[in-house]
């Protein structure tokens, strides 16, 4: 997550504040130095990669308890030894993550734009898992679990540490998360502290609790802490640290476009796809030991990194801050980038005007200038003493500083200097799934979708406000089966000359009406419905019929498409729904939304068995024998 | 040069007809009957269009009519030929070497694209097992056609040759009998979820890629034929000579640029 090289001491928020303008200004200078060079960049081939986050779990079988093992950092250090010694083209690559129970792995070398590569994705993921497994201690397991169900509960870590919000000299001042749970890399400690210090109080995350028959109504927890009692909402699960959000695991996919224009196009086209994939991959229904009424990690992170002050949140009159800011720095994208979708930018956004004019003057187009100026509205949250004065021509540290502390559903990534990496779009909404099969399926599905979009000139764009609505819907309990999402009906831009043809791309002066988009279920969007929508699966199959694919690759892809198709139709459950089902049918469950230590233990034992294929969970998926 | 002549009459008088579907990439998204839909209305549109028939070019050198509605060919807009992979699947109804040459050159001439990167030969189902998706052929039976393809390859018109639906003995026979071996065997995945083990083993050992297709045994049934080009009178009917399906993909980006068909039919007198 973000740039991890650093030099010097980390600054606290009051010190960072003094450099905020400096960092932002130089960030733009660095971007522009790079930008002029990038305009002449030759056409790039498709390259892509996945990033999988893992958590280290520790089982205490005797006492039927499961904890997070805080050895993620230490394991990552060992795994990085090869890379750090200068060996290149390794099969895997490793990064530290926010919480010390986590680590992140990627393929060592990106996949190239050749259909045959799709059959290697899953085996690379399996190999990464094995690499970690070799370094585990007895009773430790590695899991690709989106959210640890007892995160923040008593004694949830191993080794065990006490969370104590009263210790004001600690970086993490949460009631639930001990300091040691945050990764040892200074960037993460810095983030935890800066977010709180800038905000002026602890973050307050409130997630609606799932109301079962015996759940207290209203559900109110009393804490030994006035700030918490004030911030905790009734009928919600209250959490008070950025760690609750960033201590989750996700699956990210980065795709290289052939040039800046194509990358912008992919960014725009993937935006309406984000809520769909979020609902399909939902895997986080349990928070701090309670069943929630949401199925995904998204709202937890959104609220967990909210560094806006009370004034910026509109709770107090503006005295020390410039303006009210509508949204936190984590969330859905707020504007389309490609000129063809400009008319759908109907979400009001705050921007840093100075940045915008600097970019426009330098020849950057209106939409990109607006997008960057919107990111630049945020302050830097981390800074190191020896990383302040840098050569703006050679590095883009300050640019990356602001760029990587805006966490959106997609990230538009310019090529870094000194490398042959091109323009990329990062797809960030997918929850990580329990098994490598499922993670490979989602990765391949998204990448294939981009090929289909480019081949058939598809247009999924609808007004961004509707995408925002979809993102909210996608988070809900069982959204995949119960919710309907706004989606564009006429996605094929037509080449015919018939002006009455409904398939035409909507012109600038036309407004998008209900004729052009409608509410559809996930099943319709993925599997299609006669006379309504062709369905992503059909489009991908059509595409595959036009390229040369060898049998092994085709069989693998078919497995992945069947899996996605069955998820969408409800034949398979999402991990979130399956976990709910597991909890609510557990003999010790008391219909009170509580996921006790022993229920969590049984749940994770089962998850582990599923991942190792020791148990076949047909509710989740079947694989070919 | 015929101008303002009744185009329908032109067709009725023609000995053979080659129809180009045009780039159907965007057209076929909503349908499952790809071949049928690709030619949907093509002949009607051509006969309705009052402009001149262009002079016959090399593709129909034997005096046939070329029916095509596309005004400009999209190939190679600022792209290197090497960045594109052009795959052509050639469906034959008879093992006729002359037809093979015409089929190959039609695609190349139309798009001015120098060569075909991969040509996949699809033979008619053998009479002994018409419903089987695997063909059982002896090299001797297809020798002339194969040699013609090898010659075209030697002349630079085709880079790689492949076959379709061959079972293991047939594939082996071709590989052992010919100097030029197929680089690929395209088989139907619908019928067999996994390729037969002996075929997989042989292909793997001899570096032959197994590709997949979804085409039925009878790729141009009678009612599709009637739909594309109805017989103008009772004494004549159209019989297919060859069907080529071409697909141009941008290498290493795997984006399809073009997809379409050429269908050549000969008029036969009913006795």
CSV table of N, CA, C and O in Angstrom, one decimal, chain A residues 43-47 112-115 257-258 262 450-451 454-458 489-495 497 503 532-534 538-539 542-552 554-555 558 624, chain B residues 24-26 28-34 45 69 71 85-87 118 120 185-189 192-195 200 209-214 245 247-259:
chain,number,residue,atom,x,y,z
A,43,UNK,N,3.2,3.1,-27.9
A,43,UNK,CA,2.0,2.3,-27.5
A,43,UNK,C,2.5,1.0,-26.7
A,43,UNK,O,3.4,0.4,-27.0
A,44,UNK,N,1.8,0.8,-25.6
A,44,UNK,CA,2.1,-0.3,-24.7
A,44,UNK,C,1.3,-1.5,-24.9
A,44,UNK,O,0.1,-1.4,-25.3
A,45,UNK,N,1.8,-2.7,-24.6
A,45,UNK,CA,1.0,-3.9,-24.7
A,45,UNK,C,0.3,-4.1,-23.4
A,45,UNK,O,0.5,-3.4,-22.4
A,46,UNK,N,-0.6,-5.0,-23.4
A,46,UNK,CA,-1.3,-5.3,-22.1
A,46,UNK,C,-0.4,-6.0,-21.2
A,46,UNK,O,0.3,-7.0,-21.5
A,47,UNK,N,-0.4,-5.4,-20.0
A,47,UNK,CA,0.3,-6.1,-18.9
A,47,UNK,C,-0.6,-6.0,-17.7
A,47,UNK,O,-1.3,-4.9,-17.5
A,112,UNK,N,1.5,-10.9,-19.2
A,112,UNK,CA,1.5,-10.2,-20.5
A,112,UNK,C,0.2,-10.5,-21.2
A,112,UNK,O,-0.6,-11.3,-20.9
A,113,UNK,N,0.0,-9.7,-22.3
A,113,UNK,CA,-1.3,-9.8,-23.0
A,113,UNK,C,-1.4,-10.9,-24.0
A,113,UNK,O,-1.5,-10.8,-25.2
A,114,UNK,N,-1.3,-12.1,-23.4
A,114,UNK,CA,-1.4,-13.3,-24.2
A,114,UNK,C,-2.4,-14.2,-23.6
A,114,UNK,O,-2.3,-14.5,-22.4
A,115,UNK,N,-3.4,-14.7,-24.3
A,115,UNK,CA,-4.4,-15.5,-23.7
A,115,UNK,C,-3.9,-16.6,-22.8
A,115,UNK,O,-4.4,-16.9,-21.8
A,257,UNK,N,-2.9,0.2,-19.7
A,257,UNK,CA,-3.6,0.5,-21.0
A,257,UNK,C,-2.5,0.8,-22.1
A,257,UNK,O,-1.4,1.0,-21.7
A,258,UNK,N,-2.9,0.8,-23.3
A,258,UNK,CA,-1.9,1.0,-24.4
A,258,UNK,C,-1.4,2.4,-24.4
A,258,UNK,O,-0.3,2.7,-24.9
A,262,UNK,N,-6.5,5.3,-23.7
A,262,UNK,CA,-7.1,4.0,-23.5
A,262,UNK,C,-7.3,3.8,-22.0
A,262,UNK,O,-8.3,3.2,-21.5
A,450,UNK,N,-12.1,-6.1,-19.7
A,450,UNK,CA,-11.5,-4.9,-20.3
A,450,UNK,C,-11.2,-5.2,-21.8
A,450,UNK,O,-11.3,-4.3,-22.6
A,451,UNK,N,-10.9,-6.5,-22.1
A,451,UNK,CA,-10.7,-6.8,-23.5
A,451,UNK,C,-12.0,-6.7,-24.3
A,451,UNK,O,-12.0,-6.3,-25.5
A,454,UNK,N,-12.9,-3.1,-24.9
A,454,UNK,CA,-12.1,-2.4,-26.0
A,454,UNK,C,-12.5,-3.0,-27.4
A,454,UNK,O,-12.5,-2.3,-28.4
A,455,UNK,N,-12.7,-4.3,-27.4
A,455,UNK,CA,-13.0,-5.0,-28.7
A,455,UNK,C,-14.3,-4.5,-29.3
A,455,UNK,O,-14.4,-4.1,-30.4
A,456,UNK,N,-15.4,-4.4,-28.4
A,456,UNK,CA,-16.7,-4.1,-28.9
A,456,UNK,C,-17.1,-2.6,-28.7
A,456,UNK,O,-18.2,-2.3,-28.9
A,457,UNK,N,-16.1,-1.8,-28.3
A,457,UNK,CA,-16.4,-0.4,-28.0
A,457,UNK,C,-17.7,-0.3,-27.1
A,457,UNK,O,-18.6,0.5,-27.4
A,458,UNK,N,-17.7,-1.0,-26.0
A,458,UNK,CA,-18.9,-1.0,-25.1
A,458,UNK,C,-18.8,0.3,-24.3
A,458,UNK,O,-17.8,0.9,-24.0
A,489,UNK,N,-28.4,0.1,-20.4
A,489,UNK,CA,-29.0,-0.9,-21.2
A,489,UNK,C,-28.4,-1.0,-22.6
A,489,UNK,O,-28.1,-2.1,-23.0
A,490,UNK,N,-28.2,0.1,-23.2
A,490,UNK,CA,-27.6,0.1,-24.5
A,490,UNK,C,-26.1,0.3,-24.5
A,490,UNK,O,-25.6,1.4,-24.5
A,491,UNK,N,-25.4,-0.8,-24.4
A,491,UNK,CA,-24.0,-0.7,-24.2
A,491,UNK,C,-23.2,-0.8,-25.4
A,491,UNK,O,-21.9,-0.6,-25.4
A,492,UNK,N,-23.8,-1.1,-26.5
A,492,UNK,CA,-23.1,-1.3,-27.8
A,492,UNK,C,-23.2,-0.1,-28.6
A,492,UNK,O,-24.3,0.3,-29.0
A,493,UNK,N,-22.1,0.5,-28.9
A,493,UNK,CA,-22.2,1.7,-29.8
A,493,UNK,C,-22.3,1.2,-31.2
A,493,UNK,O,-21.5,0.4,-31.6
A,494,UNK,N,-23.2,1.7,-31.8
A,494,UNK,CA,-23.6,1.1,-33.1
A,494,UNK,C,-22.9,1.8,-34.3
A,494,UNK,O,-22.5,3.0,-34.2
A,495,UNK,N,-22.6,1.0,-35.3
A,495,UNK,CA,-22.0,1.6,-36.5
A,495,UNK,C,-22.9,1.9,-37.6
A,495,UNK,O,-22.5,2.2,-38.7
A,497,UNK,N,-26.1,3.6,-39.8
A,497,UNK,CA,-26.4,5.0,-40.1
A,497,UNK,C,-27.8,5.4,-39.8
A,497,UNK,O,-28.2,6.4,-40.1
A,503,UNK,N,-29.1,2.2,-30.5
A,503,UNK,CA,-27.8,1.8,-30.0
A,503,UNK,C,-26.7,2.9,-30.0
A,503,UNK,O,-25.6,2.8,-29.7
A,532,UNK,N,-33.4,-7.4,-22.5
A,532,UNK,CA,-33.0,-6.4,-21.5
A,532,UNK,C,-31.5,-6.1,-21.6
A,532,UNK,O,-31.1,-4.9,-21.8
A,533,UNK,N,-30.7,-7.1,-21.5
A,533,UNK,CA,-29.3,-6.9,-21.4
A,533,UNK,C,-28.6,-8.2,-21.8
A,533,UNK,O,-29.0,-9.3,-21.4
A,534,UNK,N,-27.5,-8.1,-22.6
A,534,UNK,CA,-26.9,-9.3,-23.1
A,534,UNK,C,-26.2,-10.1,-21.9
A,534,UNK,O,-26.1,-11.3,-22.0
A,538,UNK,N,-22.0,-13.6,-21.6
A,538,UNK,CA,-22.3,-13.8,-23.0
A,538,UNK,C,-21.3,-13.0,-23.8
A,538,UNK,O,-20.7,-13.5,-24.8
A,539,UNK,N,-21.0,-11.8,-23.4
A,539,UNK,CA,-20.1,-10.9,-24.2
A,539,UNK,C,-18.7,-11.5,-24.1
A,539,UNK,O,-18.0,-11.5,-25.1
A,542,UNK,N,-18.5,-14.5,-26.4
A,542,UNK,CA,-18.4,-14.0,-27.8
A,542,UNK,C,-17.0,-13.6,-28.2
A,542,UNK,O,-16.5,-14.0,-29.2
A,543,UNK,N,-16.4,-12.9,-27.3
A,543,UNK,CA,-15.1,-12.4,-27.5
A,543,UNK,C,-14.1,-13.6,-27.6
A,543,UNK,O,-13.3,-13.7,-28.5
A,544,UNK,N,-14.3,-14.6,-26.7
A,544,UNK,CA,-13.4,-15.7,-26.7
A,544,UNK,C,-13.5,-16.5,-28.0
A,544,UNK,O,-12.5,-17.2,-28.4
A,545,UNK,N,-14.7,-16.5,-28.6
A,545,UNK,CA,-14.9,-17.2,-29.9
A,545,UNK,C,-14.1,-16.5,-31.0
A,545,UNK,O,-14.0,-17.1,-32.1
A,546,UNK,N,-13.6,-15.3,-30.8
A,546,UNK,CA,-12.9,-14.6,-31.9
A,546,UNK,C,-11.4,-14.6,-31.7
A,546,UNK,O,-10.7,-14.0,-32.6
A,547,UNK,N,-10.9,-15.1,-30.6
A,547,UNK,CA,-9.4,-15.1,-30.4
A,547,UNK,C,-9.0,-16.6,-30.4
A,547,UNK,O,-9.8,-17.5,-30.0
A,548,UNK,N,-7.7,-16.8,-30.7
A,548,UNK,CA,-7.2,-18.2,-30.6
A,548,UNK,C,-6.8,-18.5,-29.1
A,548,UNK,O,-5.9,-17.9,-28.6
A,549,UNK,N,-7.6,-19.4,-28.6
A,549,UNK,CA,-7.2,-19.8,-27.2
A,549,UNK,C,-6.9,-21.3,-27.1
A,549,UNK,O,-7.7,-22.1,-27.6
A,550,UNK,N,-5.9,-21.7,-26.5
A,550,UNK,CA,-5.6,-23.1,-26.4
A,550,UNK,C,-6.5,-23.7,-25.4
A,550,UNK,O,-7.1,-23.0,-24.5
A,551,UNK,N,-6.7,-25.0,-25.5
A,551,UNK,CA,-7.7,-25.7,-24.7
A,551,UNK,C,-7.6,-25.6,-23.2
A,551,UNK,O,-8.6,-25.3,-22.5
A,552,UNK,N,-6.4,-25.7,-22.7
A,552,UNK,CA,-6.2,-25.7,-21.3
A,552,UNK,C,-6.6,-24.3,-20.7
A,552,UNK,O,-7.2,-24.2,-19.7
A,554,UNK,N,-8.7,-22.2,-22.2
A,554,UNK,CA,-10.1,-22.1,-22.4
A,554,UNK,C,-10.9,-22.8,-21.3
A,554,UNK,O,-11.9,-22.3,-20.8
A,555,UNK,N,-10.5,-24.0,-21.0
A,555,UNK,CA,-11.2,-24.8,-19.9
A,555,UNK,C,-11.1,-24.1,-18.6
A,555,UNK,O,-12.1,-24.0,-17.8
A,558,UNK,N,-13.4,-21.1,-18.7
A,558,UNK,CA,-14.8,-21.5,-18.6
A,558,UNK,C,-15.1,-21.8,-17.1
A,558,UNK,O,-16.2,-21.5,-16.7
A,624,UNK,N,-14.1,-28.3,-11.3
A,624,UNK,CA,-14.0,-29.5,-12.1
A,624,UNK,C,-13.1,-30.5,-11.4
A,624,UNK,O,-12.2,-30.1,-10.8
B,24,UNK,N,-18.2,-7.9,-39.0
B,24,UNK,CA,-19.4,-8.2,-38.2
B,24,UNK,C,-19.2,-8.1,-36.7
B,24,UNK,O,-20.0,-8.5,-35.9
B,25,UNK,N,-18.1,-7.6,-36.4
B,25,UNK,CA,-17.7,-7.6,-34.9
B,25,UNK,C,-18.8,-7.0,-34.0
B,25,UNK,O,-19.1,-7.6,-33.0
B,26,UNK,N,-19.3,-5.9,-34.5
B,26,UNK,CA,-20.3,-5.3,-33.6
B,26,UNK,C,-21.7,-5.8,-33.9
B,26,UNK,O,-22.6,-5.7,-33.0
B,28,UNK,N,-22.8,-8.9,-34.4
B,28,UNK,CA,-23.2,-10.2,-33.9
B,28,UNK,C,-23.4,-10.3,-32.4
B,28,UNK,O,-23.6,-11.4,-31.9
B,29,UNK,N,-23.3,-9.2,-31.7
B,29,UNK,CA,-23.3,-9.3,-30.3
B,29,UNK,C,-24.6,-9.9,-29.7
B,29,UNK,O,-24.5,-10.6,-28.7
B,30,UNK,N,-25.7,-9.5,-30.3
B,30,UNK,CA,-26.9,-10.0,-29.7
B,30,UNK,C,-27.5,-11.3,-30.2
B,30,UNK,O,-28.6,-11.7,-29.8
B,31,UNK,N,-26.7,-12.0,-31.0
B,31,UNK,CA,-27.3,-13.2,-31.6
B,31,UNK,C,-26.5,-14.4,-31.3
B,31,UNK,O,-25.3,-14.3,-31.1
B,32,UNK,N,-27.1,-15.6,-31.5
B,32,UNK,CA,-26.4,-16.8,-31.4
B,32,UNK,C,-26.1,-17.4,-32.7
B,32,UNK,O,-25.2,-18.2,-32.9
B,33,UNK,N,-26.9,-17.0,-33.7
B,33,UNK,CA,-26.7,-17.6,-35.1
B,33,UNK,C,-25.8,-16.7,-35.8
B,33,UNK,O,-26.1,-16.0,-36.7
B,34,UNK,N,-24.5,-16.9,-35.5
B,34,UNK,CA,-23.5,-16.0,-36.0
B,34,UNK,C,-23.4,-15.9,-37.5
B,34,UNK,O,-23.4,-14.9,-38.1
B,45,UNK,N,-29.0,-5.8,-49.5
B,45,UNK,CA,-28.5,-4.5,-49.5
B,45,UNK,C,-27.7,-4.2,-50.7
B,45,UNK,O,-27.7,-3.1,-51.3
B,69,UNK,N,-20.6,-4.9,-49.4
B,69,UNK,CA,-21.2,-3.6,-49.1
B,69,UNK,C,-20.3,-2.7,-48.4
B,69,UNK,O,-20.6,-1.5,-48.2
B,71,UNK,N,-17.5,-0.1,-47.7
B,71,UNK,CA,-16.9,1.0,-48.5
B,71,UNK,C,-15.4,1.1,-48.3
B,71,UNK,O,-14.7,1.2,-49.2
B,85,UNK,N,-2.5,-10.3,-35.6
B,85,UNK,CA,-2.5,-11.7,-36.0
B,85,UNK,C,-3.8,-12.0,-36.7
B,85,UNK,O,-4.9,-11.8,-36.2
B,86,UNK,N,-3.7,-12.4,-38.0
B,86,UNK,CA,-4.9,-12.7,-38.8
B,86,UNK,C,-5.0,-14.2,-38.8
B,86,UNK,O,-4.2,-14.9,-39.4
B,87,UNK,N,-6.1,-14.7,-38.3
B,87,UNK,CA,-6.4,-16.1,-38.3
B,87,UNK,C,-7.6,-16.3,-39.2
B,87,UNK,O,-8.6,-15.6,-39.2
B,118,UNK,N,-2.3,-17.5,-39.4
B,118,UNK,CA,-2.7,-18.9,-39.1
B,118,UNK,C,-3.9,-19.3,-40.0
B,118,UNK,O,-4.9,-18.6,-39.9
B,120,UNK,N,-6.5,-22.3,-40.6
B,120,UNK,CA,-7.0,-23.5,-40.1
B,120,UNK,C,-7.9,-24.2,-41.1
B,120,UNK,O,-8.9,-23.6,-41.6
B,185,UNK,N,-4.4,-27.8,-33.9
B,185,UNK,CA,-5.6,-28.6,-34.2
B,185,UNK,C,-6.7,-28.0,-33.4
B,185,UNK,O,-6.7,-28.0,-32.2
B,186,UNK,N,-7.7,-27.4,-34.2
B,186,UNK,CA,-8.8,-26.7,-33.5
B,186,UNK,C,-10.0,-27.7,-33.3
B,186,UNK,O,-10.5,-28.3,-34.3
B,187,UNK,N,-10.4,-27.9,-32.0
B,187,UNK,CA,-11.4,-28.9,-31.8
B,187,UNK,C,-12.6,-28.3,-31.1
B,187,UNK,O,-12.5,-27.2,-30.5
B,188,UNK,N,-13.7,-29.0,-31.2
B,188,UNK,CA,-15.0,-28.5,-30.6
B,188,UNK,C,-15.1,-28.9,-29.1
B,188,UNK,O,-15.1,-30.0,-28.7
B,189,UNK,N,-15.2,-27.9,-28.3
B,189,UNK,CA,-15.2,-28.1,-26.9
B,189,UNK,C,-16.5,-28.4,-26.3
B,189,UNK,O,-16.7,-29.0,-25.3
B,192,UNK,N,-16.8,-32.4,-26.3
B,192,UNK,CA,-16.0,-33.1,-25.4
B,192,UNK,C,-15.4,-32.1,-24.4
B,192,UNK,O,-14.7,-31.2,-24.7
B,193,UNK,N,-15.7,-32.3,-23.1
B,193,UNK,CA,-15.2,-31.4,-22.1
B,193,UNK,C,-13.7,-31.4,-22.0
B,193,UNK,O,-13.1,-30.4,-21.6
B,194,UNK,N,-13.2,-32.5,-22.2
B,194,UNK,CA,-11.7,-32.6,-22.2
B,194,UNK,C,-11.3,-33.3,-23.5
B,194,UNK,O,-12.0,-34.3,-23.9
B,195,UNK,N,-10.2,-32.9,-24.1
B,195,UNK,CA,-9.8,-33.7,-25.3
B,195,UNK,C,-9.4,-35.1,-24.9
B,195,UNK,O,-8.9,-35.3,-23.8
B,200,UNK,N,-4.3,-35.4,-26.7
B,200,UNK,CA,-3.6,-34.4,-25.9
B,200,UNK,C,-2.1,-34.8,-25.9
B,200,UNK,O,-1.2,-34.0,-26.0
B,209,UNK,N,-0.6,-27.0,-30.9
B,209,UNK,CA,-1.5,-26.4,-30.0
B,209,UNK,C,-2.9,-26.9,-30.2
B,209,UNK,O,-3.3,-27.0,-31.4
B,210,UNK,N,-3.6,-27.2,-29.2
B,210,UNK,CA,-5.0,-27.6,-29.3
B,210,UNK,C,-5.8,-26.3,-29.0
B,210,UNK,O,-5.8,-25.8,-28.0
B,211,UNK,N,-6.5,-25.9,-30.1
B,211,UNK,CA,-7.4,-24.7,-29.9
B,211,UNK,C,-8.8,-25.1,-29.9
B,211,UNK,O,-9.1,-26.3,-30.0
B,212,UNK,N,-9.7,-24.2,-29.6
B,212,UNK,CA,-11.1,-24.6,-29.5
B,212,UNK,C,-12.0,-23.8,-30.5
B,212,UNK,O,-11.7,-22.7,-30.9
B,213,UNK,N,-13.1,-24.4,-30.8
B,213,UNK,CA,-14.1,-23.7,-31.6
B,213,UNK,C,-15.5,-24.3,-31.2
B,213,UNK,O,-15.6,-25.2,-30.5
B,214,UNK,N,-16.5,-23.5,-31.7
B,214,UNK,CA,-17.8,-23.8,-31.3
B,214,UNK,C,-18.7,-24.1,-32.5
B,214,UNK,O,-19.9,-24.0,-32.4
B,245,UNK,N,-13.8,-17.8,-42.4
B,245,UNK,CA,-14.0,-16.9,-41.3
B,245,UNK,C,-12.7,-16.3,-40.9
B,245,UNK,O,-11.7,-17.1,-40.7
B,247,UNK,N,-10.4,-13.5,-38.5
B,247,UNK,CA,-10.4,-12.7,-37.3
B,247,UNK,C,-9.1,-12.1,-37.1
B,247,UNK,O,-8.0,-12.8,-37.2
B,248,UNK,N,-9.1,-10.8,-37.0
B,248,UNK,CA,-7.8,-10.0,-36.9
B,248,UNK,C,-7.7,-9.5,-35.4
B,248,UNK,O,-8.6,-8.8,-35.0
B,249,UNK,N,-6.7,-9.9,-34.7
B,249,UNK,CA,-6.5,-9.6,-33.3
B,249,UNK,C,-5.2,-8.8,-33.1
B,249,UNK,O,-4.2,-9.2,-33.7
B,250,UNK,N,-5.2,-7.8,-32.3
B,250,UNK,CA,-4.0,-7.0,-32.1
B,250,UNK,C,-3.2,-7.8,-31.1
B,250,UNK,O,-3.6,-8.1,-29.9
B,251,UNK,N,-2.0,-8.2,-31.5
B,251,UNK,CA,-1.1,-9.0,-30.6
B,251,UNK,C,-0.8,-8.4,-29.3
B,251,UNK,O,-0.6,-7.2,-29.2
B,252,UNK,N,-0.8,-9.2,-28.3
B,252,UNK,CA,-0.3,-8.8,-26.9
B,252,UNK,C,-1.2,-7.7,-26.3
B,252,UNK,O,-0.9,-7.2,-25.3
B,253,UNK,N,-2.3,-7.4,-27.0
B,253,UNK,CA,-3.3,-6.6,-26.3
B,253,UNK,C,-4.6,-7.4,-26.4
B,253,UNK,O,-5.6,-7.1,-25.7
B,254,UNK,N,-4.6,-8.4,-27.3
B,254,UNK,CA,-5.8,-9.3,-27.4
B,254,UNK,C,-7.1,-8.6,-27.6
B,254,UNK,O,-8.1,-8.9,-27.0
B,255,UNK,N,-7.0,-7.6,-28.5
B,255,UNK,CA,-8.3,-6.8,-28.8
B,255,UNK,C,-8.6,-7.2,-30.3
B,255,UNK,O,-7.7,-7.2,-31.1
B,256,UNK,N,-9.8,-7.7,-30.5
B,256,UNK,CA,-10.2,-8.1,-31.8
B,256,UNK,C,-10.6,-6.8,-32.7
B,256,UNK,O,-11.3,-6.0,-32.2
B,257,UNK,N,-9.9,-6.8,-33.8
B,257,UNK,CA,-10.1,-5.6,-34.7
B,257,UNK,C,-11.2,-5.9,-35.7
B,257,UNK,O,-12.0,-5.0,-36.0
B,258,UNK,N,-11.2,-7.1,-36.3
B,258,UNK,CA,-12.1,-7.4,-37.4
B,258,UNK,C,-12.5,-8.8,-37.3
B,258,UNK,O,-11.7,-9.7,-36.9
B,259,UNK,N,-13.7,-9.1,-37.7
B,259,UNK,CA,-14.2,-10.4,-37.8
B,259,UNK,C,-15.2,-10.5,-39.0
B,259,UNK,O,-16.1,-9.6,-39.0
